């Protein structure tokens, strides 16, 4: 028989090697759960997406400052 030497899940293109524990108060956790339910995603997906959105604000910050002045 020809058995493949590779078993298990394939390696991810962008492996997530860092695990992070977070402490949240009840209200923040409620908001996270509300966000995840609304967007039909997991808590972790909501957190990752939120980080991307906040990071976009950093990238566009110099444009925002010009508009204020």
PDB file of C-alpha atoms in Angstrom:
ATOM      1  CA  UNK A   1       0.000   0.000   0.000  1.00  0.00           C
ATOM      2  CA  UNK A   2       1.086   3.559  -0.708  1.00  0.00           C
ATOM      3  CA  UNK A   3       0.664   5.523   2.534  1.00  0.00           C
ATOM      4  CA  UNK A   4       1.412   9.255   2.514  1.00  0.00           C
ATOM      5  CA  UNK A   5       4.137  10.177   5.045  1.00  0.00           C
ATOM      6  CA  UNK A   6       2.346  13.468   5.800  1.00  0.00           C
ATOM      7  CA  UNK A   7      -0.524  13.264   8.228  1.00  0.00           C
ATOM      8  CA  UNK A   8      -2.495  15.901  10.083  1.00  0.00           C
ATOM      9  CA  UNK A   9      -3.389  19.395   9.017  1.00  0.00           C
ATOM     10  CA  UNK A  10      -1.417  21.169   6.286  1.00  0.00           C
ATOM     11  CA  UNK A  11       0.882  23.973   7.414  1.00  0.00           C
ATOM     12  CA  UNK A  12      -0.832  27.351   7.417  1.00  0.00           C
ATOM     13  CA  UNK A  13       0.461  30.016   5.033  1.00  0.00           C
ATOM     14  CA  UNK A  14       0.592  32.536   7.885  1.00  0.00           C
ATOM     15  CA  UNK A  15       1.032  30.449  11.048  1.00  0.00           C
ATOM     16  CA  UNK A  16      -0.213  32.033  14.249  1.00  0.00           C
ATOM     17  CA  UNK A  17       2.478  31.046  16.697  1.00  0.00           C
ATOM     18  CA  UNK A  18       1.730  33.521  19.473  1.00  0.00           C
ATOM     19  CA  UNK A  19      -0.976  32.743  22.009  1.00  0.00           C
ATOM     20  CA  UNK A  20      -2.293  35.667  24.017  1.00  0.00           C
ATOM     21  CA  UNK A  21      -4.366  35.629  27.201  1.00  0.00           C
ATOM     22  CA  UNK A  22      -6.514  38.713  27.750  1.00  0.00           C
ATOM     23  CA  UNK A  23      -8.423  39.948  30.799  1.00  0.00           C
ATOM     24  CA  UNK A  24     -11.656  41.756  29.967  1.00  0.00           C
ATOM     25  CA  UNK A  25     -14.273  43.327  32.201  1.00  0.00           C
ATOM     26  CA  UNK A  26     -17.852  42.085  31.766  1.00  0.00           C
ATOM     27  CA  UNK A  27     -18.938  45.037  29.620  1.00  0.00           C
ATOM     28  CA  UNK A  28     -16.025  44.695  27.185  1.00  0.00           C
ATOM     29  CA  UNK A  29     -16.636  40.952  26.908  1.00  0.00           C
ATOM     30  CA  UNK A  30     -20.327  41.645  26.247  1.00  0.00           C
ATOM     31  CA  UNK A  31     -19.337  44.014  23.428  1.00  0.00           C
ATOM     32  CA  UNK A  32     -16.937  41.446  21.973  1.00  0.00           C
ATOM     33  CA  UNK A  33     -19.657  38.778  22.006  1.00  0.00           C
ATOM     34  CA  UNK A  34     -22.159  41.227  20.479  1.00  0.00           C
ATOM     35  CA  UNK A  35     -19.684  42.083  17.703  1.00  0.00           C
ATOM     36  CA  UNK A  36     -18.893  38.433  16.998  1.00  0.00           C
ATOM     37  CA  UNK A  37     -22.585  37.492  16.872  1.00  0.00           C
ATOM     38  CA  UNK A  38     -23.458  40.441  14.628  1.00  0.00           C
ATOM     39  CA  UNK A  39     -20.698  39.636  12.131  1.00  0.00           C
ATOM     40  CA  UNK A  40     -21.190  35.865  12.475  1.00  0.00           C
ATOM     41  CA  UNK A  41     -17.593  35.265  13.507  1.00  0.00           C
ATOM     42  CA  UNK A  42     -15.652  33.999  16.507  1.00  0.00           C
ATOM     43  CA  UNK A  43     -14.339  36.181  19.316  1.00  0.00           C
ATOM     44  CA  UNK A  44     -10.839  35.744  17.921  1.00  0.00           C
ATOM     45  CA  UNK A  45     -11.905  36.736  14.412  1.00  0.00           C
ATOM     46  CA  UNK A  46     -13.549  39.879  15.837  1.00  0.00           C
ATOM     47  CA  UNK A  47     -10.388  40.718  17.788  1.00  0.00           C
ATOM     48  CA  UNK A  48      -8.152  40.246  14.739  1.00  0.00           C
ATOM     49  CA  UNK A  49     -10.471  42.347  12.582  1.00  0.00           C
ATOM     50  CA  UNK A  50     -10.617  45.037  15.257  1.00  0.00           C
ATOM     51  CA  UNK A  51      -6.818  45.180  15.384  1.00  0.00           C
ATOM     52  CA  UNK A  52      -6.731  45.624  11.588  1.00  0.00           C
ATOM     53  CA  UNK A  53      -9.308  48.444  11.763  1.00  0.00           C
ATOM     54  CA  UNK A  54      -7.424  50.284  14.521  1.00  0.00           C
ATOM     55  CA  UNK A  55      -4.182  49.836  12.589  1.00  0.00           C
ATOM     56  CA  UNK A  56      -5.745  51.393   9.463  1.00  0.00           C
ATOM     57  CA  UNK A  57      -6.385  54.489  11.593  1.00  0.00           C
ATOM     58  CA  UNK A  58      -2.686  54.741  12.381  1.00  0.00           C
ATOM     59  CA  UNK A  59      -1.798  54.502   8.695  1.00  0.00           C
ATOM     60  CA  UNK A  60      -4.313  57.238   7.804  1.00  0.00           C
ATOM     61  CA  UNK A  61      -3.516  59.450  10.807  1.00  0.00           C
ATOM     62  CA  UNK A  62      -1.380  61.971   8.892  1.00  0.00           C
ATOM     63  CA  UNK A  63      -4.247  62.509   6.430  1.00  0.00           C
ATOM     64  CA  UNK A  64      -6.709  63.078   9.305  1.00  0.00           C
ATOM     65  CA  UNK A  65      -4.403  65.662  10.941  1.00  0.00           C
ATOM     66  CA  UNK A  66      -4.131  67.623   7.667  1.00  0.00           C
ATOM     67  CA  UNK A  67      -7.920  67.740   7.407  1.00  0.00           C
ATOM     68  CA  UNK A  68      -8.281  69.143  10.958  1.00  0.00           C
ATOM     69  CA  UNK A  69      -5.817  71.989  10.341  1.00  0.00           C
TER      70      UNK A  69
END
